Short mmCIF file of C-alpha atoms in Angstrom, two decimals:
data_model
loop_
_atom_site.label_atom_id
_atom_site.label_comp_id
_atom_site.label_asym_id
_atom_site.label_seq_id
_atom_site.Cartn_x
_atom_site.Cartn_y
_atom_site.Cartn_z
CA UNK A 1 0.00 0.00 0.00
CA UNK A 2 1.30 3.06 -0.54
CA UNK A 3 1.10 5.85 1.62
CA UNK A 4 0.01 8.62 -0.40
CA UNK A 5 -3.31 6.89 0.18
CA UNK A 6 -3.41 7.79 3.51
CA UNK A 7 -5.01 10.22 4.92
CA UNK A 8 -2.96 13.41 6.25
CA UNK A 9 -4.35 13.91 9.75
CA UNK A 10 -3.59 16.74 12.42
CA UNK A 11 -3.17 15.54 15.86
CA UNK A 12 -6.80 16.11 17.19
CA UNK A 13 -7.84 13.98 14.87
CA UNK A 14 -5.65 11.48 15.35
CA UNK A 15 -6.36 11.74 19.42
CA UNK A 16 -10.39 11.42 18.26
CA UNK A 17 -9.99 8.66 16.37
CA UNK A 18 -7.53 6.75 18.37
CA UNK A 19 -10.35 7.53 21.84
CA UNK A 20 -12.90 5.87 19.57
CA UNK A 21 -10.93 2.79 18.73
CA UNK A 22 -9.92 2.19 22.11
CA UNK A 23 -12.83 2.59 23.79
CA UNK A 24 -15.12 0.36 21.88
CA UNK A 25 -12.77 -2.31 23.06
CA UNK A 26 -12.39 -1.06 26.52
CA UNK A 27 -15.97 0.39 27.25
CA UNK A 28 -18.38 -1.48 25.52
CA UNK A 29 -21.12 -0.28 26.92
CA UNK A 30 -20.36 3.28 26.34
CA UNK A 31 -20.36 2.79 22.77
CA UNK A 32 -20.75 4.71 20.53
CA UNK A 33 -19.68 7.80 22.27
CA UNK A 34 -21.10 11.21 23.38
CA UNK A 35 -19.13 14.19 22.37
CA UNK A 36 -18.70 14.72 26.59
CA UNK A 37 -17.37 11.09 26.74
CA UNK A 38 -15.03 11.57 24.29
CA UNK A 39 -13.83 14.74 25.43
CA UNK A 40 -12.95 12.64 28.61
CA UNK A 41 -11.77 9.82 26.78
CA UNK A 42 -8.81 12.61 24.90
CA UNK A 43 -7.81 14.40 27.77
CA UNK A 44 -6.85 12.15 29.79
CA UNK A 45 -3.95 11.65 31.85
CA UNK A 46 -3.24 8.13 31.80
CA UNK A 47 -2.30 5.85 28.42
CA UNK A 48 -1.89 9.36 26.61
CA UNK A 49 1.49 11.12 25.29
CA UNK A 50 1.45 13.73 25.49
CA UNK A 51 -1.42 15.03 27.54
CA UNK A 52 -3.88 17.36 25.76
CA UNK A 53 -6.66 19.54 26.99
CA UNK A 54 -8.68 20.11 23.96
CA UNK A 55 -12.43 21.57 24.30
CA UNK A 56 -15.85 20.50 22.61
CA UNK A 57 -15.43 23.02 19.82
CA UNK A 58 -12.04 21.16 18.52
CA UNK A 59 -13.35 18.04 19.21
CA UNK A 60 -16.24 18.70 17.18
CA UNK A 61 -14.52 20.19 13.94
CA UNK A 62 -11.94 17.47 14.54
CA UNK A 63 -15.20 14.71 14.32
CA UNK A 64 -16.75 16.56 11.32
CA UNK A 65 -13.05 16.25 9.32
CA UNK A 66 -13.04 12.61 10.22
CA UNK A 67 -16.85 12.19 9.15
CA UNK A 68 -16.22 13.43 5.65
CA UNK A 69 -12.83 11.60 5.51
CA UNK A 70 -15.52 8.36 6.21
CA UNK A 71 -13.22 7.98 9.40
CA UNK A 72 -15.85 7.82 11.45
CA UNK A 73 -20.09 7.86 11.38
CA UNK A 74 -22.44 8.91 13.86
CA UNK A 75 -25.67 7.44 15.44
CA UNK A 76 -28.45 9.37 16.38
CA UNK A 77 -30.66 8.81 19.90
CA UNK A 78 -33.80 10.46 18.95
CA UNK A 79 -32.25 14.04 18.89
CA UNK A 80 -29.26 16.21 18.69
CA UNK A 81 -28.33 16.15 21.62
CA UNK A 82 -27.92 12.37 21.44
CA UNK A 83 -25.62 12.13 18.89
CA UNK A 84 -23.21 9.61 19.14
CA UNK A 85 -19.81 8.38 17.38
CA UNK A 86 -18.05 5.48 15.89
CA UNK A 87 -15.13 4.91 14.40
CA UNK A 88 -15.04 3.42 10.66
CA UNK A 89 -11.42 2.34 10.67
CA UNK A 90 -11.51 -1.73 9.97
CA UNK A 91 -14.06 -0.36 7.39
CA UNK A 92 -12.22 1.56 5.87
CA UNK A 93 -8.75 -0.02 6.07
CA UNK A 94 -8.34 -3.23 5.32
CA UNK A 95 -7.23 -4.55 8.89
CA UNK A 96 -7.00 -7.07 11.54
CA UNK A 97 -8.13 -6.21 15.13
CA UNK A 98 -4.34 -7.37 16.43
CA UNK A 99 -3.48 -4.36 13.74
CA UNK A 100 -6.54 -1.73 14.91
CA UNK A 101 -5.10 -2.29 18.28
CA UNK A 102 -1.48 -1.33 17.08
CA UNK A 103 -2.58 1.87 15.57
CA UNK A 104 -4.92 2.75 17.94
CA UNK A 105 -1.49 2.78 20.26
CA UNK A 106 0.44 4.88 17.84
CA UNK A 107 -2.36 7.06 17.66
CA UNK A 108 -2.80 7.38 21.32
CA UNK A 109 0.51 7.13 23.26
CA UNK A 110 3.23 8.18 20.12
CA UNK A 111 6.29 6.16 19.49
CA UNK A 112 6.40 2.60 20.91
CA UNK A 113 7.96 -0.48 20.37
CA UNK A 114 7.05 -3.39 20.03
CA UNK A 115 7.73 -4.25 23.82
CA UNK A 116 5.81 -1.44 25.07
CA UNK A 117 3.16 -2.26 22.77
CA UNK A 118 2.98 -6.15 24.17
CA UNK A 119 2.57 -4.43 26.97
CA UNK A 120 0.00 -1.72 26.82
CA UNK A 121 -2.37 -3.66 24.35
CA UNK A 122 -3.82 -6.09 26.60
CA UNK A 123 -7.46 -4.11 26.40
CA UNK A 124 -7.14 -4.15 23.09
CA UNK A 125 -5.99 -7.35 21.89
CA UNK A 126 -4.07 -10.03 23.53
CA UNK A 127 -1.09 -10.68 21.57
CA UNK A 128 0.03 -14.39 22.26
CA UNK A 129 3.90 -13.48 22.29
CA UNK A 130 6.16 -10.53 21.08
CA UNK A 131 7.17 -12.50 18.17
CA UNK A 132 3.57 -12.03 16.98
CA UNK A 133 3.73 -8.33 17.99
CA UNK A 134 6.73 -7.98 15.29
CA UNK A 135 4.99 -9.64 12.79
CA UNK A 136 2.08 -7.32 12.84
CA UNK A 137 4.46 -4.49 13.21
CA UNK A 138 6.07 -5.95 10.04
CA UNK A 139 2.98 -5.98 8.07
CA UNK A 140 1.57 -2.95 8.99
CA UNK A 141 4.81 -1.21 8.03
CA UNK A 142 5.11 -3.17 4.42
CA UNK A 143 1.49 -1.89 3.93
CA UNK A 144 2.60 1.76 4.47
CA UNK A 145 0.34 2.64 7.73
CA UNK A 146 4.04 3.12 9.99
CA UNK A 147 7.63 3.40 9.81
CA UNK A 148 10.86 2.16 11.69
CA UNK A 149 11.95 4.82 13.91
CA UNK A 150 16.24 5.17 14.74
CA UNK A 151 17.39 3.46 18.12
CA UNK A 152 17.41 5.67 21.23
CA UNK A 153 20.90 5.82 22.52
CA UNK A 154 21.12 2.99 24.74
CA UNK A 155 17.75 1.87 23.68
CA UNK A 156 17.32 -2.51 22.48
CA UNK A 157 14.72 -2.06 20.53
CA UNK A 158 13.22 -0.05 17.79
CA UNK A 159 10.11 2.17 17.78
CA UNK A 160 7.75 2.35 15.63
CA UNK A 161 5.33 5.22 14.68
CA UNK A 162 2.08 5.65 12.61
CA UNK A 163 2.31 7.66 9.53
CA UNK A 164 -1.43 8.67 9.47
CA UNK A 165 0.36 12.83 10.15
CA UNK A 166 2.58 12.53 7.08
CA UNK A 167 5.77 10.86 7.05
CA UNK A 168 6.97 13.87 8.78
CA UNK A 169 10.24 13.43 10.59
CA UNK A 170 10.10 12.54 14.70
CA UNK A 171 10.56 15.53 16.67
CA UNK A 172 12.29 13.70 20.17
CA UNK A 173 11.41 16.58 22.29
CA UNK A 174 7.38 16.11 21.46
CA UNK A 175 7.41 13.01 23.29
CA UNK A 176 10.05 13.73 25.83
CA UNK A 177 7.82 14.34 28.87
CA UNK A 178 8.37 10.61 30.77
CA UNK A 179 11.92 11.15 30.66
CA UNK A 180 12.05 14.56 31.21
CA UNK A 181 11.56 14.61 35.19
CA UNK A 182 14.12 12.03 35.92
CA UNK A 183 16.84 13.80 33.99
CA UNK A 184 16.02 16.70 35.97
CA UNK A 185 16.06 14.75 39.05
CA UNK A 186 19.73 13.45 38.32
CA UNK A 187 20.90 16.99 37.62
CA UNK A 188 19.34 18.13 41.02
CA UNK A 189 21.31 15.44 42.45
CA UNK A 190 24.61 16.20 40.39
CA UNK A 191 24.31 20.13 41.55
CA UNK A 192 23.56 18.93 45.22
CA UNK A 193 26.57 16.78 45.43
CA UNK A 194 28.82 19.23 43.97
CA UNK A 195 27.42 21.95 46.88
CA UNK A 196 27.69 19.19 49.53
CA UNK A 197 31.28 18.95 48.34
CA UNK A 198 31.78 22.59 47.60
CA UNK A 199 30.68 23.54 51.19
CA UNK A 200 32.62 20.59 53.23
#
């Protein structure tokens, strides 16, 4: 597949459609979803990177993109106030749920590989070991939906990212913030051992 066929979409849209796609799996029963449930669903602060705090009215142009894009559809509940979402992704893409819940972690949580994604799919899908994991990976990449990202310094394994924003080129900093703290933690301790030493 090539992937000038995919859509190019901005990161709203990408955190809309990835909330959809995990919750049907995770909250059944709160499927389809309310625009105020999916507002929830984006912002977050767990199983998100990074952390966004985006309001109705972006959610709701972000939706209507995705609606003409046939991303996703809505269902009504007898009025407008009812209106609720799903996402059309397996519809249409041609994909497997172990694939749907891939991209639905690229789309949610940035950058991952493929042991993080083991890891943080078990709502999703229950990948049997990691050697399955890399397969999918493999596929999805030969298809054109992600790409092989560079080793981290110090890092085993490779990450991989979804290419549903462009093949644009990974900006480290944007998904920085779990690191971020402890670095600045180790330089607290670094300045407060030269003082102690300074001072003695």
């Amino acid at each position: 597949m090539d992937t000038k066929t995919l859509p190019v979409l901005d990161a709203a849209q990408i955190r809309v459609l990835g909330a959809l796609m995990e919750k049907s799996k995770t909250t059944p029963d709160y499927y389809p979803m309310t625009l105020n449930g999916l507002a929830a669903a984006c912002n977050q602060k767990t199983s998100r990177k990074p952390v966004v705090q985006y309001d109705e009215s972006t959610i709701s142009t972000a939706l209507n993109s995705l609606k003409i894009a046939g991303l996703i559809s809505t269902a009504t509940g007898g009025s407008i106030r009812n209106i609720k979402y799903k996402h059309n992704f397996a519809i249409v893409f041609p994909v497997l749920p172990s694939e749907v819940a891939i991209m639905c972690l690229l789309f949610l949580r940035g950058p991952q590989t493929p042991g993080e994604i083991n890891t943080n799919s078990g709502r999703l899908y229950e990948f049997e070991t990691l050697e399955e994991v890399n397969e999918v990976l493999e596929k999805l990449a030969s298809e054109g939906y992600i790409k092989q990202l560079p080793k981290r310094p110090g890092q085993k394994e490779q990450r991989y990212m979804h290419l549903f924003a462009g093949d644009i080129e990974f900006i480290e900093e944007d998904y920085a913030s779990d690191e971020s703290p402890a670095k600045s933690n180790s330089q607290l301790e670094e300045r407060v051992i030269k003082l102690e030493t300074e001072l003695a």
